[in-house]
Coordinates of C-alpha atoms in Angstrom, one line a residue:
M1 CA 92.1 7.7 170.0
Q2 CA 94.2 5.5 171.6
T3 CA 93.3 2.7 174.3
W4 CA 93.2 4.5 177.6
N5 CA 94.5 1.3 179.4
W6 CA 95.6 2.9 182.6
E7 CA 98.1 0.6 184.7
V8 CA 95.6 1.1 187.6
R9 CA 96.2 -2.4 188.2
D10 CA 93.4 -4.7 188.6
E11 CA 95.7 -7.0 190.8
P12 CA 98.1 -4.4 192.2
H13 CA 101.7 -5.6 192.8
Q14 CA 101.8 -3.8 196.7
S15 CA 100.1 -1.1 198.5
Q16 CA 102.3 1.4 200.3
R17 CA 100.7 -0.4 203.5
Q18 CA 101.9 -3.3 202.8
L19 CA 105.5 -1.9 201.8
H20 CA 105.6 -0.5 205.0
T21 CA 105.3 -4.0 206.8
H22 CA 108.4 -5.0 205.5
N23 CA 111.9 -3.7 207.3
G24 CA 114.0 -6.3 206.3
R25 CA 115.8 -7.2 203.0
F26 CA 114.0 -10.7 203.2
E27 CA 110.8 -12.5 204.2
D28 CA 110.8 -15.9 204.8
Q29 CA 107.9 -17.4 202.5
P30 CA 104.9 -18.8 204.2
D31 CA 104.1 -22.4 203.8
D32 CA 100.7 -21.7 202.1
A33 CA 102.6 -19.4 199.4
Q34 CA 101.1 -20.5 196.0
S35 CA 104.3 -20.9 194.2
T36 CA 107.0 -23.8 193.3
D37 CA 109.7 -22.3 196.0
T38 CA 110.9 -24.8 198.5
K39 CA 111.2 -23.5 202.3
A40 CA 115.0 -22.5 201.5
D41 CA 114.0 -20.1 199.0
A42 CA 113.3 -16.4 200.5
L43 CA 111.2 -13.6 199.0
I44 CA 113.2 -9.9 198.8
E45 CA 111.3 -6.9 199.8
W46 CA 112.3 -3.1 199.8
D47 CA 114.9 -2.1 202.7
G48 CA 112.1 -0.8 204.8
P49 CA 109.2 2.1 204.1
E50 CA 112.4 4.5 203.0
D51 CA 114.1 2.4 200.5
P52 CA 115.2 5.0 198.0
Q53 CA 115.1 2.2 194.9
N54 CA 111.5 2.7 195.4
P55 CA 109.8 4.7 192.9
F56 CA 107.6 6.2 195.6
N57 CA 110.6 7.3 197.4
W58 CA 112.1 9.0 194.5
S59 CA 113.1 12.9 195.0
I60 CA 110.4 15.3 194.0
S61 CA 112.5 16.5 191.2
K62 CA 113.2 12.9 190.0
K63 CA 109.6 12.4 189.9
W64 CA 108.5 15.4 188.0
R65 CA 111.3 14.9 185.6
V66 CA 110.1 11.2 184.8
T67 CA 106.4 12.7 184.7
I68 CA 107.0 15.6 182.3
L69 CA 109.1 13.8 180.0
A70 CA 106.5 10.7 179.6
C71 CA 103.6 13.6 179.3
F72 CA 105.6 15.5 176.6
M73 CA 106.2 11.8 174.6
T74 CA 102.8 11.4 174.9
F75 CA 102.2 14.6 173.3
I76 CA 104.5 14.3 170.4
V77 CA 103.5 10.7 169.5
Q78 CA 100.0 11.5 169.3
I79 CA 100.7 13.9 166.8
N80 CA 101.7 11.3 164.5
G81 CA 97.7 10.3 164.6
T82 CA 96.3 13.6 162.8
A83 CA 99.3 15.1 161.3
M84 CA 98.5 14.0 157.8
T85 CA 95.1 14.9 157.6
S86 CA 96.2 18.4 156.4
A87 CA 97.6 16.9 153.6
A88 CA 94.7 15.1 152.4
P89 CA 94.4 16.6 149.0
Q90 CA 98.2 16.2 148.3
I91 CA 98.0 12.7 149.2
N92 CA 94.8 12.0 147.3
E93 CA 96.4 13.2 144.2
R94 CA 99.4 11.4 144.6
F95 CA 97.5 8.3 144.8
R96 CA 94.6 9.1 142.7
I97 CA 92.3 8.9 145.5
S98 CA 88.8 10.7 145.6
D99 CA 86.8 12.1 148.7
E100 CA 84.0 13.3 146.4
H101 CA 81.6 10.7 147.6
F102 CA 83.5 9.2 150.5
P103 CA 86.6 10.5 152.9
H104 CA 88.7 7.6 151.5
S105 CA 91.6 10.2 152.9
Y106 CA 90.8 9.1 156.3
W107 CA 91.3 5.4 156.1
P108 CA 95.0 6.0 157.5
V109 CA 93.9 7.7 160.4
M110 CA 91.4 5.1 161.0
S111 CA 94.0 2.3 160.7
W112 CA 95.9 4.2 163.0
N113 CA 93.2 4.3 165.9
L114 CA 92.7 0.4 165.3
G115 CA 96.3 -0.2 165.9
G116 CA 96.3 1.9 168.8
A117 CA 93.0 0.0 170.1
A118 CA 94.7 -3.5 169.8
A119 CA 98.2 -3.0 170.9
P120 CA 98.1 -2.1 174.3
L121 CA 95.7 -4.7 175.2
L122 CA 98.7 -7.5 174.3
A123 CA 101.8 -5.2 175.2
L124 CA 100.8 -3.2 178.7
P125 CA 100.7 -6.5 180.4
L126 CA 104.0 -7.8 179.1
M127 CA 105.8 -4.4 179.8
E128 CA 104.6 -5.1 183.3
H129 CA 106.6 -8.5 183.3
F130 CA 109.6 -6.9 181.4
G131 CA 109.8 -3.5 182.7
V132 CA 109.0 -0.2 180.9
R133 CA 112.3 1.4 180.2
W134 CA 113.7 -1.0 177.5
S135 CA 110.3 -2.0 176.4
Y136 CA 109.4 1.9 175.8
L137 CA 112.8 2.1 173.6
F138 CA 112.2 -0.8 171.9
I139 CA 108.7 0.3 170.8
Y140 CA 109.7 4.0 170.2
V141 CA 112.5 2.9 167.8
S142 CA 109.9 0.8 166.1
L143 CA 107.8 3.4 165.8
I144 CA 110.3 5.7 164.3
V145 CA 111.5 2.7 161.9
F146 CA 107.9 2.2 160.4
I147 CA 107.1 6.0 159.8
V148 CA 109.9 5.7 157.3
P149 CA 107.6 3.8 154.6
Q150 CA 105.1 6.5 155.1
A151 CA 107.1 9.0 154.0
L152 CA 108.4 6.8 150.9
A153 CA 105.1 5.0 150.2
Q154 CA 104.4 4.4 146.6
N155 CA 101.2 3.3 147.1
F156 CA 98.0 4.0 149.4
A157 CA 98.0 0.3 150.8
T158 CA 101.2 1.0 152.4
L159 CA 100.4 4.1 154.4
I160 CA 97.1 2.1 155.6
I161 CA 99.4 -0.9 156.6
T162 CA 102.1 1.0 158.1
R163 CA 99.6 3.4 160.0
I164 CA 98.2 0.5 161.9
I165 CA 101.6 -0.3 163.2
T166 CA 102.9 3.1 164.2
G167 CA 99.1 3.6 165.6
G168 CA 99.8 0.4 168.0
C169 CA 103.3 1.8 169.0
S170 CA 101.8 5.4 169.5
G171 CA 99.0 3.6 171.7
V172 CA 101.2 1.7 174.0
L173 CA 103.9 4.7 174.3
A174 CA 101.0 7.2 175.1
N175 CA 99.2 4.7 177.4
I176 CA 102.2 3.6 179.8
T177 CA 102.2 7.0 180.9
G178 CA 99.4 6.5 183.3
G179 CA 101.4 3.6 184.8
I180 CA 104.2 5.5 185.1
V181 CA 102.6 8.1 187.2
S182 CA 100.9 5.5 189.1
D183 CA 104.1 3.9 189.8
I184 CA 105.8 6.7 191.1
W185 CA 103.2 9.0 192.9
R186 CA 101.3 8.3 195.9
E187 CA 97.7 9.1 196.0
G188 CA 97.5 13.1 196.5
R189 CA 97.6 16.5 194.2
S190 CA 100.7 15.7 192.6
K191 CA 99.3 12.4 191.0
S192 CA 96.3 14.1 190.7
F193 CA 97.7 16.9 188.5
A194 CA 100.0 14.3 186.9
I195 CA 97.0 12.8 185.6
S196 CA 95.4 15.8 184.0
L197 CA 98.9 16.6 182.7
F198 CA 99.1 13.0 180.9
I199 CA 95.1 13.4 179.4
W200 CA 96.4 16.8 178.2
G201 CA 99.0 15.4 176.2
L202 CA 96.9 13.1 175.0
L203 CA 93.9 15.3 173.6
A204 CA 96.2 18.0 172.8
G205 CA 98.5 15.8 170.8
L206 CA 95.8 14.7 168.7
S207 CA 94.5 18.2 168.2
M208 CA 97.9 19.9 167.3
G209 CA 98.6 17.3 164.7
P210 CA 96.3 19.0 161.7
V211 CA 98.5 22.5 163.4
I212 CA 102.0 21.1 162.6
G213 CA 100.9 19.0 159.5
S214 CA 99.5 22.3 157.9
V215 CA 102.7 24.2 158.6
V216 CA 105.0 21.8 157.0
V217 CA 102.9 21.1 154.1
Q218 CA 102.6 24.9 153.6
Y219 CA 106.2 25.2 152.7
T220 CA 107.1 21.5 151.7
S221 CA 105.5 18.5 150.7
W222 CA 103.2 15.7 152.3
R223 CA 106.1 13.6 152.7
W224 CA 108.1 15.8 155.0
I225 CA 105.1 15.4 157.4
F226 CA 106.6 12.2 157.8
F227 CA 110.1 12.8 157.4
S228 CA 110.0 15.8 160.1
Q229 CA 108.7 13.1 162.5
I230 CA 111.4 10.8 161.8
I231 CA 114.1 13.8 162.4
F232 CA 111.9 15.0 165.6
Y233 CA 111.3 11.7 167.3
S234 CA 115.0 10.8 166.7
T235 CA 116.4 13.4 168.6
F236 CA 114.6 12.3 171.6
A237 CA 115.7 8.8 171.5
P238 CA 119.2 9.8 173.1
V239 CA 117.2 11.6 175.9
L240 CA 115.0 8.8 176.7
L241 CA 118.0 6.5 177.1
L242 CA 119.3 8.8 179.4
L243 CA 116.5 10.2 181.5
L244 CA 113.6 7.3 181.6
P245 CA 114.6 5.2 184.6
E246 CA 112.8 1.8 185.4
V247 CA 109.5 2.4 187.2
R248 CA 108.3 -1.0 187.8
P249 CA 108.7 -1.9 191.3
D250 CA 108.3 -5.6 190.7
V251 CA 110.9 -5.5 187.7
I252 CA 113.2 -3.4 190.3
L253 CA 112.9 -6.0 192.9
S254 CA 113.6 -8.8 190.5
R255 CA 116.7 -7.4 189.0
R256 CA 117.7 -6.7 192.9
A257 CA 117.4 -10.5 193.5
A258 CA 119.0 -11.4 190.4
R259 CA 121.9 -9.7 191.7
I260 CA 121.9 -11.1 194.9
R261 CA 121.7 -14.5 193.3
K262 CA 124.4 -14.2 191.4
S263 CA 126.9 -12.5 193.7
T264 CA 125.8 -14.3 196.6
G265 CA 124.3 -17.8 195.4
Q266 CA 121.6 -17.6 197.8
R267 CA 118.2 -18.5 196.7
V268 CA 116.5 -15.3 196.8
Y269 CA 113.4 -14.2 194.6
A270 CA 111.2 -11.0 194.0
K271 CA 107.6 -12.0 194.6
S272 CA 106.8 -11.4 191.0
E273 CA 109.3 -14.1 190.0
R274 CA 107.4 -16.6 191.9
T275 CA 104.0 -15.8 190.6
H276 CA 102.8 -16.4 187.5
T277 CA 99.9 -15.4 185.3
S278 CA 98.3 -17.8 183.2
P279 CA 97.4 -16.9 179.3
K280 CA 93.6 -17.4 180.6
D281 CA 93.9 -15.3 183.3
L282 CA 95.5 -12.6 181.4
L283 CA 92.7 -13.2 178.8
K284 CA 90.3 -12.4 181.2
E285 CA 91.7 -9.6 182.6
T286 CA 92.8 -7.7 179.6
I287 CA 89.6 -8.5 177.3
V288 CA 86.7 -10.1 179.1
R289 CA 86.1 -8.5 182.4
P290 CA 86.4 -4.9 180.6
V291 CA 83.9 -6.3 177.9
R292 CA 81.7 -7.4 181.2
M293 CA 81.9 -4.0 182.8
L294 CA 80.9 -2.3 179.7
I295 CA 77.8 -4.8 179.5
T296 CA 76.7 -4.9 182.9
E297 CA 78.3 -1.5 184.7
P298 CA 76.0 1.4 183.7
V299 CA 78.4 4.2 184.9
V300 CA 81.2 2.3 182.8
L301 CA 78.6 2.2 179.7
F302 CA 77.3 5.6 180.3
F303 CA 80.8 7.3 180.9
G304 CA 82.1 5.6 178.2
L305 CA 79.7 7.2 175.7
W306 CA 80.3 10.4 177.3
S307 CA 83.8 10.4 176.9
A308 CA 83.8 8.7 173.8
F309 CA 81.8 11.3 172.3
C310 CA 84.4 14.0 173.3
I311 CA 87.4 11.9 171.7
G312 CA 84.8 11.5 168.3
A313 CA 84.1 15.1 168.3
A314 CA 88.1 15.7 168.3
F315 CA 88.8 13.4 165.1
M316 CA 85.5 15.0 163.5
F317 CA 87.0 18.4 163.8
T318 CA 90.1 17.4 161.7
Q319 CA 87.1 16.9 158.7
S320 CA 84.5 19.4 159.5
I321 CA 86.9 22.5 160.5
T322 CA 88.5 21.9 156.8
Q323 CA 84.9 21.9 155.0
V324 CA 83.7 25.2 157.2
Y325 CA 86.5 27.3 157.1
S326 CA 87.4 26.5 153.2
S327 CA 83.8 26.9 152.5
L328 CA 83.0 30.2 154.1
Y329 CA 86.1 31.8 154.1
S330 CA 88.1 30.1 151.1
W331 CA 90.7 29.6 153.6
S332 CA 93.5 26.9 152.0
F333 CA 94.7 23.8 154.4
F334 CA 97.0 26.0 155.8
G335 CA 94.6 28.2 157.4
T336 CA 92.2 25.3 158.4
G337 CA 94.8 23.5 160.1
L338 CA 96.2 26.5 162.2
V339 CA 93.0 27.4 163.3
Q340 CA 92.5 24.0 165.3
S341 CA 95.0 25.2 167.6
A342 CA 92.1 26.8 169.2
V343 CA 90.9 23.4 170.5
V344 CA 94.6 22.9 172.0
I345 CA 94.1 26.4 173.9
G346 CA 90.7 25.6 175.2
E347 CA 92.3 22.1 176.5
L348 CA 95.3 24.1 177.9
L349 CA 92.6 26.4 180.2
G350 CA 90.8 23.2 181.2
L351 CA 94.2 21.9 182.6
L352 CA 94.6 25.1 184.6
A353 CA 91.1 24.8 185.8
S354 CA 91.9 21.0 186.8
I355 CA 94.2 22.7 189.8
Y356 CA 90.8 24.4 191.2
Q357 CA 89.0 21.0 190.5
D358 CA 91.4 18.9 192.6
K359 CA 91.3 21.6 195.3
M360 CA 87.6 20.9 195.3
Y361 CA 88.1 17.0 195.3
F362 CA 90.6 17.1 198.1
A363 CA 88.5 19.4 200.3
S364 CA 85.7 16.8 200.1
A365 CA 87.2 14.5 202.4
S366 CA 85.9 16.6 205.2
K367 CA 82.5 16.0 204.3
N368 CA 82.6 12.4 203.4
T369 CA 80.4 10.5 205.7
E370 CA 80.8 7.0 203.9
K371 CA 84.7 6.9 204.4
P372 CA 85.9 9.6 207.0
G373 CA 89.0 11.3 205.6
R374 CA 88.8 10.2 202.1
P375 CA 87.7 12.4 198.8
I376 CA 84.3 11.8 197.8
P377 CA 84.3 10.1 194.3
E378 CA 81.5 12.2 192.9
A379 CA 83.7 15.5 193.9
R380 CA 85.8 14.3 190.9
L381 CA 82.8 15.8 188.4
Y382 CA 82.3 19.3 189.8
L383 CA 84.3 21.1 187.1
S384 CA 82.8 18.6 184.3
I385 CA 79.0 20.1 185.0
P386 CA 80.0 23.7 183.8
G387 CA 82.6 22.2 181.4
S388 CA 79.9 19.9 179.7
F389 CA 77.2 22.3 179.8
L390 CA 78.8 25.6 179.2
G391 CA 82.0 24.3 177.4
L392 CA 81.1 21.1 175.3
T393 CA 77.3 21.6 174.4
V394 CA 77.3 25.7 174.3
G395 CA 80.9 25.5 172.3
L396 CA 79.2 23.6 169.8
F397 CA 76.0 25.3 169.6
F398 CA 78.2 28.6 169.0
Y399 CA 80.4 26.8 166.5
A400 CA 77.2 25.6 164.6
W401 CA 75.2 29.0 164.7
T402 CA 78.4 31.5 163.9
S403 CA 79.2 29.2 160.8
Y404 CA 78.3 31.9 158.4
S405 CA 80.3 33.8 156.0
S406 CA 78.9 36.9 157.1
L407 CA 80.2 36.7 160.2
H408 CA 84.3 36.9 161.5
W409 CA 86.3 33.9 161.4
I410 CA 87.0 34.3 165.4
F411 CA 83.3 33.8 166.2
P412 CA 83.2 29.9 165.1
T413 CA 86.9 29.4 166.6
L414 CA 85.9 30.8 169.8
G415 CA 83.2 28.2 169.6
L416 CA 86.0 25.7 169.1
G417 CA 87.9 27.1 171.9
L418 CA 84.9 26.3 174.2
V419 CA 84.8 22.4 172.8
G420 CA 88.1 22.0 173.5
F421 CA 87.8 23.3 177.0
G422 CA 84.9 21.0 177.8
M423 CA 86.4 17.9 176.4
F424 CA 89.3 18.1 178.6
C425 CA 87.1 18.6 181.8
V426 CA 84.8 15.5 180.8
V427 CA 88.0 13.1 180.1
T428 CA 89.7 14.0 183.1
A429 CA 86.5 13.7 185.1
V430 CA 85.9 10.3 183.5
T431 CA 89.1 8.9 184.2
G432 CA 89.5 10.4 187.9
Y433 CA 86.1 9.0 188.7
I434 CA 86.4 5.5 187.6
M435 CA 89.8 5.5 189.1
D436 CA 88.2 6.3 192.6
A437 CA 85.1 4.4 192.4
Y438 CA 86.3 1.4 190.8
S439 CA 89.5 1.1 192.5
K440 CA 91.3 -2.4 191.9
Y441 CA 88.9 -2.7 188.7
A442 CA 89.7 0.6 187.3
A443 CA 92.2 -0.8 184.7
S444 CA 89.3 -3.0 183.5
A445 CA 86.7 -0.1 183.7
I446 CA 88.8 2.5 181.8
A447 CA 89.7 -0.4 179.0
G448 CA 85.8 -0.8 178.5
V449 CA 85.6 3.2 178.4
A450 CA 88.5 2.9 175.8
F451 CA 86.9 0.4 173.6
L452 CA 83.9 3.0 172.7
E453 CA 86.7 5.7 172.5
N454 CA 88.4 4.1 169.7
C455 CA 85.2 3.1 167.9
F456 CA 83.9 6.2 168.0
A457 CA 87.3 7.9 167.0
A458 CA 87.6 5.2 164.2
F459 CA 84.5 5.5 162.5
L460 CA 82.4 8.7 163.4
P461 CA 84.7 10.8 161.2
L462 CA 83.7 8.8 158.1
A463 CA 80.3 10.3 158.6
T464 CA 81.4 13.8 159.1
Q465 CA 81.8 14.8 155.2
S466 CA 78.3 13.8 154.1
M467 CA 76.7 14.9 157.4
Y468 CA 78.0 18.7 157.0
T469 CA 77.0 18.4 153.3
N470 CA 73.7 17.1 153.2
L471 CA 72.5 18.7 157.0
G472 CA 74.7 21.9 156.2
F473 CA 77.1 23.4 158.9
Q474 CA 74.5 24.9 161.3
W475 CA 72.6 21.8 161.7
S476 CA 75.3 19.3 161.7
S477 CA 77.0 21.1 164.4
S478 CA 73.9 21.6 166.0
L479 CA 73.1 17.7 166.1
L480 CA 76.3 17.3 167.8
G481 CA 75.5 20.0 170.4
F482 CA 72.2 18.4 171.3
L483 CA 74.0 15.0 171.9
A484 CA 76.4 16.9 174.1
L485 CA 73.5 18.4 176.1
V486 CA 71.8 15.1 176.7
L487 CA 75.4 13.1 177.5
S488 CA 75.9 16.7 179.8
F489 CA 73.1 15.1 182.5
I490 CA 75.2 12.1 183.2
P491 CA 77.3 14.0 185.9
L492 CA 74.2 15.6 187.6
V493 CA 72.8 11.9 187.7
L494 CA 76.0 10.8 189.7
Q495 CA 76.0 13.9 192.0
S496 CA 72.4 13.0 193.4
Y497 CA 72.6 9.1 193.2
G498 CA 76.5 8.6 193.2
R499 CA 76.4 6.9 196.6
K500 CA 73.5 4.6 195.8
I501 CA 74.7 3.4 192.8
R502 CA 77.9 2.6 194.3
E503 CA 76.5 0.3 196.7
K504 CA 74.3 -1.6 193.9
S505 CA 77.3 -2.2 191.8
P506 CA 79.0 -5.4 192.8
F507 CA 82.3 -4.3 191.1
M508 CA 82.2 -1.2 193.2
R509 CA 81.1 -2.8 196.4
N510 CA 84.2 -5.2 196.1
A511 CA 86.7 -2.7 194.6
G512 CA 87.6 -0.9 197.7
H513 CA 91.3 -1.5 199.0
D514 CA 93.2 1.1 200.9
L515 CA 95.5 2.8 198.7
S516 CA 96.9 5.2 201.4

């Protein structure tokens, strides 16, 4: 899984309330401002609260155009992560790799996950400074370029090394979508659904990879998995060039200030131009604080384990489904790849159910005695309770105990659909709750969760083959079901003691800032 480094910034550039206090083009800088400006310098701000260049003020149609484009791109770049799993026998034969005692064919997928874990930590802060539009296009083209040696690889090492790079590119492109959503939508139902759509793109892209890969391998060769990605991704490069605007408010203001300086000679600057983050502070925000929160914040730790289990299970299915369906029903890799679409269908049902979840969440504002008028953070967890117990847990047990050759293949497939539904509900709930409860520290908290997700995604599937061989299909999936059952009690604890836990957490106590 990629790093879920959401752009819910630890030090937000501006809230809407701050933006509404500036009605002029320039603002004289206070004497105590921490910058190197002289009193002759001026700071540029929006032209009032309705400035059309402010991404929050874009038309609804433009916002949804950008949101859907970004979420769709997240979906397709995630396919790069798992599509090659359907070609494991062909790749093994070409490079003389054996999975008899260890799943060596999984190394390229693991390297993809490791690249996706590291790259966003470095690239996303730079994208805040240089802007999204051109950075996104550069990284997207780099992704296409480094898929080429994968299609032409003459040795297994080439696959592993280049997959680290494409995993990093995919991780950055996928995770910046969270920042795009946060930059153009105010708090409300539209933003909440946009985030759900983003999470669906992340999960569904991973689950669809083997489906698409199996179709390609059925009619061509394993190299065409990569050739087809090169062709498909290349067709969307012009679309991005034409339809993806700059969304970073700080960058838009910086460019406006640069134009004014060039045309008038006035010493006008955007606030971001006069504020410099030291490498030490950047390191603290991107690495030190997430690790600290993962160690000291029980909510981050246990939510991280809950979400990481779901992501790890998604990658385990790329291995276990092949074993189960090929052994029980003598299916080829074409069939075992297609059946994974059941997980995507379950995730799609979860996306539809998230509309009702959002309705319950915003309705909780009328019952909030802690902050009247604001939704209760624990209301983000309502759907995750049945989603985790009935979807994730029951789905795994159902998948386990219908894995018999005497039963029709549709029965374990129904279990996969339930698991897909539960996975989506859990990951969406974790993200939404952390964004609400940790507020301005949400980026660091989610980065801590992402660390666990990447570890589970990279290493847990390595044990799948031996586990399903030694324990058997029924007890291996049952073991996962028991783990899911234990983790499913986490939202119940938050439902009962959420307010007390938030009061005791130093990060949650200090995180509250007005996002309205």
